[in-house]
mmCIF file of C-alpha atoms in Angstrom:
data_model
loop_
_atom_site.group_PDB
_atom_site.id
_atom_site.type_symbol
_atom_site.label_atom_id
_atom_site.label_comp_id
_atom_site.label_asym_id
_atom_site.label_seq_id
_atom_site.Cartn_x
_atom_site.Cartn_y
_atom_site.Cartn_z
ATOM 1 C CA UNK A 5 104.413 -152.276 -81.657
ATOM 2 C CA UNK A 6 104.395 -153.233 -78.441
ATOM 3 C CA UNK A 7 106.264 -151.660 -75.816
ATOM 4 C CA UNK A 8 109.589 -151.587 -75.569
ATOM 5 C CA UNK A 9 111.969 -153.364 -73.576
ATOM 6 C CA UNK A 10 113.432 -150.577 -71.367
ATOM 7 C CA UNK A 11 117.263 -150.617 -70.243
ATOM 8 C CA UNK A 12 118.934 -149.048 -67.526
ATOM 9 C CA UNK A 13 122.178 -148.254 -66.891
ATOM 10 C CA UNK A 14 123.142 -144.431 -67.180
ATOM 11 C CA UNK A 15 122.241 -141.894 -64.657
ATOM 12 C CA UNK A 16 121.303 -139.108 -67.607
ATOM 13 C CA UNK A 17 120.768 -139.005 -70.877
ATOM 14 C CA UNK A 18 122.005 -141.815 -73.568
ATOM 15 C CA UNK A 19 123.785 -140.475 -77.015
ATOM 16 C CA UNK A 20 124.955 -143.356 -78.477
ATOM 17 C CA UNK A 21 124.993 -147.235 -78.756
ATOM 18 C CA UNK A 22 126.415 -149.770 -81.482
ATOM 19 C CA UNK A 23 125.894 -153.004 -81.648
ATOM 20 C CA UNK A 24 128.475 -156.502 -81.810
ATOM 21 C CA UNK A 25 128.119 -157.844 -85.196
ATOM 22 C CA UNK A 26 129.940 -160.648 -83.889
ATOM 23 C CA UNK A 27 128.403 -161.219 -81.054
ATOM 24 C CA UNK A 28 124.978 -160.800 -81.507
ATOM 25 C CA UNK A 29 123.082 -159.751 -78.911
ATOM 26 C CA UNK A 30 125.696 -157.527 -77.066
ATOM 27 C CA UNK A 31 125.358 -154.018 -77.046
ATOM 28 C CA UNK A 32 127.634 -151.042 -76.106
ATOM 29 C CA UNK A 33 125.794 -147.509 -74.919
ATOM 30 C CA UNK A 34 127.204 -144.396 -74.265
ATOM 31 C CA UNK A 35 125.511 -141.287 -71.739
ATOM 32 C CA UNK A 36 125.675 -138.179 -70.675
ATOM 33 C CA UNK A 37 126.736 -139.204 -67.075
ATOM 34 C CA UNK A 38 130.472 -140.525 -68.678
ATOM 35 C CA UNK A 39 130.353 -144.218 -69.127
ATOM 36 C CA UNK A 40 129.271 -146.895 -71.239
ATOM 37 C CA UNK A 41 126.532 -149.174 -70.305
ATOM 38 C CA UNK A 42 127.017 -153.529 -71.418
ATOM 39 C CA UNK A 43 124.265 -154.822 -72.622
ATOM 40 C CA UNK A 44 123.896 -158.499 -73.426
ATOM 41 C CA UNK A 45 119.994 -158.666 -75.157
ATOM 42 C CA UNK A 46 119.404 -162.292 -73.357
ATOM 43 C CA UNK A 47 120.320 -160.979 -69.284
ATOM 44 C CA UNK A 48 118.368 -158.230 -67.351
ATOM 45 C CA UNK A 49 120.215 -156.299 -66.365
ATOM 46 C CA UNK A 50 122.945 -154.440 -68.021
ATOM 47 C CA UNK A 51 126.577 -156.377 -68.218
ATOM 48 C CA UNK A 52 128.521 -153.491 -66.557
ATOM 49 C CA UNK A 53 128.893 -149.525 -66.240
ATOM 50 C CA UNK A 54 132.932 -148.000 -67.340
ATOM 51 C CA UNK A 55 133.046 -144.361 -66.011
ATOM 52 C CA UNK A 56 135.489 -143.097 -68.215
ATOM 53 C CA UNK A 57 134.460 -139.126 -68.347
ATOM 54 C CA UNK A 58 133.812 -137.014 -66.907
ATOM 55 C CA UNK A 59 132.744 -135.169 -69.469
ATOM 56 C CA UNK A 60 129.037 -136.301 -71.652
ATOM 57 C CA UNK A 61 130.419 -139.688 -74.349
ATOM 58 C CA UNK A 62 129.301 -138.042 -77.566
ATOM 59 C CA UNK A 63 130.197 -141.042 -80.118
ATOM 60 C CA UNK A 64 131.639 -144.894 -79.716
ATOM 61 C CA UNK A 65 133.063 -147.372 -82.379
ATOM 62 C CA UNK A 66 133.981 -150.591 -82.166
ATOM 63 C CA UNK A 67 138.138 -151.937 -83.426
ATOM 64 C CA UNK A 68 136.757 -153.506 -86.391
ATOM 65 C CA UNK A 69 138.990 -156.453 -86.885
ATOM 66 C CA UNK A 70 138.109 -156.452 -82.900
ATOM 67 C CA UNK A 71 135.684 -155.431 -80.883
ATOM 68 C CA UNK A 72 137.491 -156.253 -77.526
ATOM 69 C CA UNK A 73 139.051 -152.676 -78.764
ATOM 70 C CA UNK A 74 136.294 -149.624 -78.348
ATOM 71 C CA UNK A 75 137.098 -145.863 -79.260
ATOM 72 C CA UNK A 76 135.444 -143.060 -77.310
ATOM 73 C CA UNK A 77 135.151 -139.387 -78.078
ATOM 74 C CA UNK A 78 134.736 -137.376 -75.459
ATOM 75 C CA UNK A 79 134.594 -133.557 -75.544
ATOM 76 C CA UNK A 80 137.982 -132.859 -77.830
ATOM 77 C CA UNK A 81 139.693 -136.164 -76.967
ATOM 78 C CA UNK A 82 139.446 -140.658 -78.694
ATOM 79 C CA UNK A 83 140.485 -142.810 -75.901
ATOM 80 C CA UNK A 84 140.319 -146.613 -76.758
ATOM 81 C CA UNK A 85 140.141 -149.813 -74.619
ATOM 82 C CA UNK A 86 140.350 -153.344 -74.199
ATOM 83 C CA UNK A 87 137.540 -154.279 -72.390
ATOM 84 C CA UNK A 88 139.001 -157.906 -71.477
ATOM 85 C CA UNK A 89 141.587 -156.468 -69.114
ATOM 86 C CA UNK A 90 140.151 -154.161 -67.956
ATOM 87 C CA UNK A 91 139.585 -154.257 -63.972
ATOM 88 C CA UNK A 92 136.801 -153.283 -61.369
ATOM 89 C CA UNK A 93 136.477 -150.521 -61.378
ATOM 90 C CA UNK A 94 140.357 -149.341 -63.211
ATOM 91 C CA UNK A 95 139.492 -148.203 -66.473
ATOM 92 C CA UNK A 96 142.446 -146.648 -67.215
ATOM 93 C CA UNK A 97 142.323 -146.179 -71.840
ATOM 94 C CA UNK A 98 145.495 -148.013 -73.737
ATOM 95 C CA UNK A 99 145.684 -145.150 -75.601
ATOM 96 C CA UNK A 100 144.160 -141.516 -75.989
ATOM 97 C CA UNK A 101 144.288 -138.847 -79.245
ATOM 98 C CA UNK A 102 144.346 -135.016 -78.299
ATOM 99 C CA UNK A 103 144.435 -134.299 -81.497
ATOM 100 C CA UNK A 104 141.043 -132.721 -82.357
ATOM 101 C CA UNK A 105 140.899 -128.789 -81.211
ATOM 102 C CA UNK A 106 137.081 -129.025 -80.828
ATOM 103 C CA UNK A 107 134.531 -130.802 -79.195
ATOM 104 C CA UNK A 108 134.042 -134.339 -80.998
ATOM 105 C CA UNK A 109 130.542 -135.581 -82.983
ATOM 106 C CA UNK A 110 132.184 -138.598 -84.119
ATOM 107 C CA UNK A 111 134.287 -141.168 -83.793
ATOM 108 C CA UNK A 112 134.960 -144.117 -86.518
ATOM 109 C CA UNK A 113 137.853 -146.870 -87.159
ATOM 110 C CA UNK A 114 137.397 -148.325 -90.864
ATOM 111 C CA UNK A 115 137.348 -151.699 -92.264
ATOM 112 C CA UNK A 116 141.008 -152.521 -91.890
ATOM 113 C CA UNK A 117 141.259 -151.211 -87.881
ATOM 114 C CA UNK A 118 144.275 -149.146 -89.249
ATOM 115 C CA UNK A 119 142.786 -145.686 -89.435
ATOM 116 C CA UNK A 120 140.593 -143.694 -86.863
ATOM 117 C CA UNK A 121 138.765 -140.593 -87.858
ATOM 118 C CA UNK A 122 136.936 -138.057 -85.366
ATOM 119 C CA UNK A 123 135.001 -135.089 -86.677
ATOM 120 C CA UNK A 124 134.701 -132.008 -84.386
ATOM 121 C CA UNK A 125 132.557 -128.978 -83.959
ATOM 122 C CA UNK A 126 135.151 -126.545 -85.472
ATOM 123 C CA UNK A 127 135.085 -128.600 -88.500
ATOM 124 C CA UNK A 128 138.101 -130.358 -88.894
ATOM 125 C CA UNK A 129 138.493 -134.256 -89.764
ATOM 126 C CA UNK A 130 140.853 -135.536 -87.406
ATOM 127 C CA UNK A 131 142.833 -138.779 -89.332
ATOM 128 C CA UNK A 132 144.358 -140.829 -86.821
ATOM 129 C CA UNK A 133 146.969 -144.085 -87.550
ATOM 130 C CA UNK A 134 146.401 -146.523 -85.209
ATOM 131 C CA UNK A 135 149.431 -148.328 -85.807
ATOM 132 C CA UNK A 136 151.619 -145.800 -85.651
ATOM 133 C CA UNK A 137 149.105 -143.873 -82.601
ATOM 134 C CA UNK A 138 150.150 -140.855 -84.144
ATOM 135 C CA UNK A 139 148.197 -137.952 -85.618
ATOM 136 C CA UNK A 140 148.004 -138.915 -90.064
ATOM 137 C CA UNK A 141 146.699 -136.051 -91.211
ATOM 138 C CA UNK A 142 144.102 -133.058 -90.599
ATOM 139 C CA UNK A 143 140.955 -132.037 -93.141
ATOM 140 C CA UNK A 144 140.174 -128.099 -93.174
ATOM 141 C CA UNK A 145 139.012 -126.184 -95.869
ATOM 142 C CA UNK A 146 136.260 -127.979 -95.952
ATOM 143 C CA UNK A 147 133.680 -127.754 -93.518
ATOM 144 C CA UNK A 148 132.745 -123.650 -92.316
ATOM 145 C CA UNK A 149 130.642 -125.167 -89.592
ATOM 146 C CA UNK A 150 129.867 -128.055 -87.171
ATOM 147 C CA UNK A 151 131.478 -131.121 -89.109
ATOM 148 C CA UNK A 152 128.572 -133.580 -87.137
ATOM 149 C CA UNK A 153 129.355 -136.928 -89.083
ATOM 150 C CA UNK A 154 132.020 -139.292 -90.707
ATOM 151 C CA UNK A 155 132.582 -142.785 -92.597
ATOM 152 C CA UNK A 156 134.654 -144.458 -94.081
ATOM 153 C CA UNK A 157 134.068 -145.423 -97.232
ATOM 154 C CA UNK A 158 135.093 -149.882 -97.281
ATOM 155 C CA UNK A 159 135.860 -150.093 -100.789
ATOM 156 C CA UNK A 160 137.687 -146.899 -101.307
ATOM 157 C CA UNK A 161 140.385 -147.656 -98.416
ATOM 158 C CA UNK A 162 142.150 -143.403 -98.530
ATOM 159 C CA UNK A 163 138.084 -141.604 -98.705
ATOM 160 C CA UNK A 164 136.352 -141.503 -96.363
ATOM 161 C CA UNK A 165 132.615 -138.986 -96.442
ATOM 162 C CA UNK A 166 131.362 -136.347 -94.154
ATOM 163 C CA UNK A 167 128.268 -133.864 -93.573
ATOM 164 C CA UNK A 168 128.297 -130.524 -91.975
ATOM 165 C CA UNK A 169 126.139 -127.787 -90.370
ATOM 166 C CA UNK A 170 126.944 -126.445 -93.103
ATOM 167 C CA UNK A 171 125.142 -127.992 -94.972
ATOM 168 C CA UNK A 172 127.764 -129.937 -96.959
ATOM 169 C CA UNK A 173 128.284 -133.692 -98.025
ATOM 170 C CA UNK A 174 132.190 -134.111 -98.457
ATOM 171 C CA UNK A 175 134.486 -136.680 -99.715
ATOM 172 C CA UNK A 176 137.723 -136.687 -98.534
ATOM 173 C CA UNK A 177 140.458 -138.395 -100.394
ATOM 174 C CA UNK A 178 142.409 -138.330 -97.002
ATOM 175 C CA UNK A 179 145.750 -139.159 -98.534
ATOM 176 C CA UNK A 180 146.164 -136.946 -100.226
ATOM 177 C CA UNK A 181 144.581 -134.016 -97.221
ATOM 178 C CA UNK A 182 141.336 -133.019 -99.777
ATOM 179 C CA UNK A 183 138.663 -133.214 -100.842
ATOM 180 C CA UNK A 184 137.497 -134.391 -104.280
ATOM 181 C CA UNK A 185 133.675 -134.123 -104.241
ATOM 182 C CA UNK A 186 131.612 -130.644 -102.317
ATOM 183 C CA UNK A 187 127.504 -130.971 -102.755
ATOM 184 C CA UNK A 188 125.968 -128.205 -100.964
ATOM 185 C CA UNK A 189 122.633 -128.817 -100.294
ATOM 186 C CA UNK A 190 122.177 -125.358 -98.813
ATOM 187 C CA UNK A 191 122.040 -123.877 -102.609
ATOM 188 C CA UNK A 192 118.230 -122.922 -103.739
ATOM 189 C CA UNK A 193 118.292 -125.235 -106.608
ATOM 190 C CA UNK A 194 118.961 -129.047 -104.219
ATOM 191 C CA UNK A 195 115.805 -127.318 -102.254
ATOM 192 C CA UNK A 196 113.624 -126.264 -104.805
ATOM 193 C CA UNK A 197 111.240 -129.782 -105.465
ATOM 194 C CA UNK A 198 111.326 -129.790 -101.537
ATOM 195 C CA UNK A 199 107.318 -131.253 -101.311
ATOM 196 C CA UNK A 200 104.822 -128.570 -100.004
ATOM 197 C CA UNK A 201 104.500 -130.651 -96.346
ATOM 198 C CA UNK A 202 108.313 -130.655 -95.472
ATOM 199 C CA UNK A 203 109.693 -129.140 -93.033
ATOM 200 C CA UNK A 204 111.615 -125.783 -93.414
ATOM 201 C CA UNK A 205 115.086 -126.438 -91.024
ATOM 202 C CA UNK A 206 117.746 -125.620 -92.567
ATOM 203 C CA UNK A 207 119.254 -129.027 -94.811
ATOM 204 C CA UNK A 208 122.029 -129.574 -91.930
ATOM 205 C CA UNK A 209 123.342 -133.215 -92.543
ATOM 206 C CA UNK A 210 122.927 -134.692 -88.348
ATOM 207 C CA UNK A 211 124.125 -138.388 -90.275
ATOM 208 C CA UNK A 212 126.365 -140.009 -93.032
ATOM 209 C CA UNK A 213 126.155 -143.770 -93.404
ATOM 210 C CA UNK A 214 127.934 -145.871 -96.600
ATOM 211 C CA UNK A 215 127.668 -149.345 -96.532
ATOM 212 C CA UNK A 216 129.568 -152.012 -94.950
ATOM 213 C CA UNK A 217 131.419 -154.389 -97.729
ATOM 214 C CA UNK A 218 128.890 -157.111 -96.498
ATOM 215 C CA UNK A 219 126.612 -155.432 -97.496
ATOM 216 C CA UNK A 220 127.357 -154.183 -100.804
ATOM 217 C CA UNK A 221 126.160 -157.158 -102.862
ATOM 218 C CA UNK A 222 122.964 -155.984 -102.048
ATOM 219 C CA UNK A 223 122.618 -152.168 -101.595
ATOM 220 C CA UNK A 224 125.437 -151.132 -104.342
ATOM 221 C CA UNK A 225 128.237 -148.090 -103.494
ATOM 222 C CA UNK A 226 126.186 -145.637 -101.915
ATOM 223 C CA UNK A 227 125.772 -143.249 -99.025
ATOM 224 C CA UNK A 228 123.532 -141.706 -96.878
ATOM 225 C CA UNK A 229 122.847 -138.373 -96.116
ATOM 226 C CA UNK A 230 120.666 -137.301 -93.068
ATOM 227 C CA UNK A 231 119.010 -134.127 -93.014
ATOM 228 C CA UNK A 232 118.070 -131.270 -90.632
ATOM 229 C CA UNK A 233 115.388 -130.825 -93.503
ATOM 230 C CA UNK A 234 113.832 -134.373 -92.616
ATOM 231 C CA UNK A 235 115.027 -135.175 -96.108
ATOM 232 C CA UNK A 236 116.809 -138.713 -96.860
ATOM 233 C CA UNK A 237 119.556 -138.412 -99.883
ATOM 234 C CA UNK A 238 120.803 -142.166 -100.778
ATOM 235 C CA UNK A 239 123.602 -141.151 -102.809
ATOM 236 C CA UNK A 240 125.495 -143.114 -105.745
ATOM 237 C CA UNK A 241 129.187 -142.298 -105.047
ATOM 238 C CA UNK A 242 131.237 -143.380 -107.949
ATOM 239 C CA UNK A 243 129.118 -141.821 -110.122
ATOM 240 C CA UNK A 244 129.279 -138.689 -108.277
ATOM 241 C CA UNK A 245 133.475 -139.358 -107.814
ATOM 242 C CA UNK A 246 133.110 -139.999 -111.981
ATOM 243 C CA UNK A 247 131.513 -136.467 -112.715
ATOM 244 C CA UNK A 248 134.262 -135.345 -110.720
ATOM 245 C CA UNK A 249 136.783 -136.591 -112.697
ATOM 246 C CA UNK A 250 136.591 -134.567 -115.620
ATOM 247 C CA UNK A 251 137.271 -131.131 -114.299
ATOM 248 C CA UNK A 252 135.609 -130.144 -111.298
ATOM 249 C CA UNK A 253 133.303 -127.482 -112.272
ATOM 250 C CA UNK A 254 131.231 -125.039 -111.185
ATOM 251 C CA UNK A 255 128.299 -127.252 -111.917
ATOM 252 C CA UNK A 256 128.913 -130.628 -110.568
ATOM 253 C CA UNK A 257 129.183 -129.075 -107.365
ATOM 254 C CA UNK A 258 125.708 -127.883 -107.556
ATOM 255 C CA UNK A 259 124.496 -132.400 -107.069
ATOM 256 C CA UNK A 260 120.737 -132.628 -108.557
ATOM 257 C CA UNK A 261 117.797 -130.461 -109.446
ATOM 258 C CA UNK A 262 115.884 -133.652 -106.549
ATOM 259 C CA UNK A 263 112.540 -133.622 -106.884
ATOM 260 C CA UNK A 264 110.121 -135.795 -103.591
ATOM 261 C CA UNK A 265 107.611 -138.175 -105.362
ATOM 262 C CA UNK A 266 109.340 -139.341 -108.490
ATOM 263 C CA UNK A 267 112.226 -141.099 -106.639
ATOM 264 C CA UNK A 268 115.580 -138.942 -108.190
ATOM 265 C CA UNK A 269 115.540 -136.720 -111.284
ATOM 266 C CA UNK A 270 118.283 -137.126 -113.255
ATOM 267 C CA UNK A 271 120.677 -133.575 -112.957
ATOM 268 C CA UNK A 272 122.810 -131.959 -115.122
ATOM 269 C CA UNK A 273 124.718 -134.895 -115.797
ATOM 270 C CA UNK A 274 121.718 -137.660 -115.952
ATOM 271 C CA UNK A 275 123.068 -138.538 -112.990
ATOM 272 C CA UNK A 276 119.937 -139.872 -110.063
ATOM 273 C CA UNK A 277 119.372 -139.446 -106.407
ATOM 274 C CA UNK A 278 117.162 -140.561 -104.334
ATOM 275 C CA UNK A 279 115.304 -138.653 -102.379
ATOM 276 C CA UNK A 280 113.428 -139.925 -99.641
ATOM 277 C CA UNK A 281 111.397 -137.331 -97.980
ATOM 278 C CA UNK A 282 107.555 -136.192 -96.403
ATOM 279 C CA UNK A 283 105.704 -136.782 -100.087
ATOM 280 C CA UNK A 284 107.413 -140.889 -99.116
ATOM 281 C CA UNK A 285 105.969 -140.891 -95.787
ATOM 282 C CA UNK A 286 109.309 -139.377 -94.420
ATOM 283 C CA UNK A 287 110.260 -137.282 -91.724
ATOM 284 C CA UNK A 288 108.460 -133.650 -91.295
ATOM 285 C CA UNK A 289 111.563 -132.170 -88.540
ATOM 286 C CA UNK A 290 115.202 -132.997 -88.217
ATOM 287 C CA UNK A 291 117.106 -136.502 -88.076
ATOM 288 C CA UNK A 292 119.977 -137.304 -85.905
ATOM 289 C CA UNK A 293 120.858 -140.538 -87.365
ATOM 290 C CA UNK A 294 120.847 -143.140 -89.800
ATOM 291 C CA UNK A 295 121.635 -146.619 -90.072
ATOM 292 C CA UNK A 296 121.798 -150.264 -91.665
ATOM 293 C CA UNK A 297 119.748 -153.426 -90.680
ATOM 294 C CA UNK A 298 122.476 -155.196 -89.047
ATOM 295 C CA UNK A 299 119.160 -158.136 -88.940
ATOM 296 C CA UNK A 300 117.975 -160.604 -91.418
ATOM 297 C CA UNK A 301 119.368 -159.643 -94.504
ATOM 298 C CA UNK A 302 122.100 -157.450 -93.881
ATOM 299 C CA UNK A 303 121.529 -154.104 -95.423
ATOM 300 C CA UNK A 304 117.984 -154.494 -96.387
ATOM 301 C CA UNK A 305 116.329 -151.814 -94.481
ATOM 302 C CA UNK A 306 117.167 -148.395 -94.160
ATOM 303 C CA UNK A 307 116.952 -147.094 -90.590
ATOM 304 C CA UNK A 308 116.559 -143.374 -89.946
ATOM 305 C CA UNK A 309 115.506 -141.355 -86.742
ATOM 306 C CA UNK A 310 115.073 -137.898 -85.600
ATOM 307 C CA UNK A 311 113.380 -135.002 -84.055
ATOM 308 C CA UNK A 312 109.988 -135.719 -85.077
ATOM 309 C CA UNK A 313 109.645 -138.417 -81.917
ATOM 310 C CA UNK A 314 109.460 -141.527 -85.358
ATOM 311 C CA UNK A 315 111.989 -143.880 -86.339
ATOM 312 C CA UNK A 316 111.406 -145.287 -89.680
ATOM 313 C CA UNK A 317 112.220 -148.544 -91.234
ATOM 314 C CA UNK A 318 112.474 -148.350 -95.021
ATOM 315 C CA UNK A 319 113.085 -150.796 -98.083
ATOM 316 C CA UNK A 320 116.269 -150.607 -98.758
ATOM 317 C CA UNK A 321 115.717 -153.015 -101.588
ATOM 318 C CA UNK A 322 111.961 -151.158 -103.027
ATOM 319 C CA UNK A 323 114.072 -147.326 -102.988
ATOM 320 C CA UNK A 324 117.388 -149.001 -105.105
ATOM 321 C CA UNK A 325 114.883 -150.496 -107.413
ATOM 322 C CA UNK A 326 112.676 -146.601 -107.217
ATOM 323 C CA UNK A 327 115.486 -145.272 -108.390
ATOM 324 C CA UNK A 328 115.452 -147.289 -112.016
ATOM 325 C CA UNK A 329 111.038 -147.244 -112.081
ATOM 326 C CA UNK A 330 110.251 -144.744 -110.371
ATOM 327 C CA UNK A 331 108.419 -146.396 -108.514
ATOM 328 C CA UNK A 332 107.365 -145.400 -105.343
ATOM 329 C CA UNK A 333 104.622 -147.248 -103.699
ATOM 330 C CA UNK A 334 105.926 -149.002 -100.478
ATOM 331 C CA UNK A 335 109.082 -147.967 -99.591
ATOM 332 C CA UNK A 336 108.639 -147.219 -95.837
ATOM 333 C CA UNK A 337 108.585 -150.885 -94.319
ATOM 334 C CA UNK A 338 107.525 -149.743 -90.968
ATOM 335 C CA UNK A 339 107.386 -146.009 -88.624
ATOM 336 C CA UNK A 340 108.109 -146.672 -85.339
ATOM 337 C CA UNK A 341 106.089 -144.017 -82.736
ATOM 338 C CA UNK A 342 108.292 -142.814 -80.104
ATOM 339 C CA UNK A 343 107.855 -140.176 -77.241
ATOM 340 C CA UNK A 344 110.976 -138.592 -77.047
ATOM 341 C CA UNK A 345 113.678 -137.169 -79.818
ATOM 342 C CA UNK A 346 115.850 -139.643 -81.209
ATOM 343 C CA UNK A 347 119.840 -139.198 -80.023
ATOM 344 C CA UNK A 348 121.342 -142.379 -81.650
ATOM 345 C CA UNK A 349 120.688 -145.632 -83.295
ATOM 346 C CA UNK A 350 121.034 -148.882 -84.206
ATOM 347 C CA UNK A 351 120.796 -152.136 -84.940
ATOM 348 C CA UNK A 352 121.872 -156.090 -84.098
ATOM 349 C CA UNK A 353 122.667 -159.270 -85.963
ATOM 350 C CA UNK A 354 119.697 -160.961 -84.185
ATOM 351 C CA UNK A 355 116.111 -161.680 -84.144
ATOM 352 C CA UNK A 356 114.460 -159.743 -81.749
ATOM 353 C CA UNK A 357 115.150 -157.828 -79.367
ATOM 354 C CA UNK A 358 117.034 -156.151 -83.093
ATOM 355 C CA UNK A 359 116.760 -151.785 -82.801
ATOM 356 C CA UNK A 360 118.171 -149.800 -80.741
ATOM 357 C CA UNK A 361 117.025 -146.277 -79.645
ATOM 358 C CA UNK A 362 119.018 -144.022 -77.637
ATOM 359 C CA UNK A 363 116.378 -141.019 -77.160
ATOM 360 C CA UNK A 364 116.197 -137.894 -75.100
ATOM 361 C CA UNK A 365 116.090 -139.886 -71.728
ATOM 362 C CA UNK A 366 119.064 -142.077 -69.958
ATOM 363 C CA UNK A 367 116.364 -145.350 -70.021
ATOM 364 C CA UNK A 368 117.399 -146.947 -73.551
ATOM 365 C CA UNK A 369 114.453 -148.430 -75.675
ATOM 366 C CA UNK A 370 114.638 -151.881 -77.611
ATOM 367 C CA UNK A 371 112.524 -152.455 -80.074
ATOM 368 C CA UNK A 372 112.006 -155.859 -82.258
ATOM 369 C CA UNK A 373 111.564 -155.277 -86.217
ATOM 370 C CA UNK A 374 111.082 -158.007 -88.987
#
């Protein structure tokens, strides 16, 4: 890889980045300085800086139906802003939601722009009704530790997935306010197949990602889980929910006997997960973020970054083929060596300058992946 492009604008560590789907090349980043920086990849300098909080910003997301609206989590609060309505240096929020009791780790908007979900340090997830501007549901009694990541499932309008530092991956029905499926990666049988070179960190779930609607034809109804032991699990959510329906038995909650090098081993219900670990060229330390590519053929690549100062670009098509065939050759498309640990990353729909990385510095790095 050539040297990355460096985006300057933050006065402290960059924490999160999101890329516009409607305007290729438009990127927003957040930082511990409480600011949001807007960049146009066609220009050299930052477009403008929004100073929105005295506290660090932990997460950003666009309103799915109107990218002029942006949601920002800072402390235990979610704020929304209309970028087109902002006057110079007057960053007054459209709305402010103070429903979480603990610090928020991620905020996300569903594909219909009707709900927000915010996951916090207390293990709770608040579902906020955007149109009614009020709390819709509180999801609790699932995570016993920090809830680090949350995503809506676009093909299941009343369901979300979450991951936490209790090593649990949970599928929720938020209309009923209860979990549909719990997978505990901390159980001994979930770790028994780990490769000898795999790091021995706990299998905390740091990031979960679900494909967008326009990626489903390409990669199917899956969810990707990035873990603290450096393993990526690719889970067929429909199989998991189908397996749970007959009865919620102890066995069905144990997940799978995953083993590193065979690309996914059937469990007692005959289901398969894809298990991308060190033996397949995976991470050697905890992962912080995982996402699908927006450039080229949407969803063709899976991009992960972690504490091993590496960004890895996986060929999603090959990975999913290996699910059926067991052939695990050349799943890793590209390895990018960094000098710092990764905080967050995102991709843009552009042909170049299409991978944006926030590391533990105030400079945002931009790479071109083909």
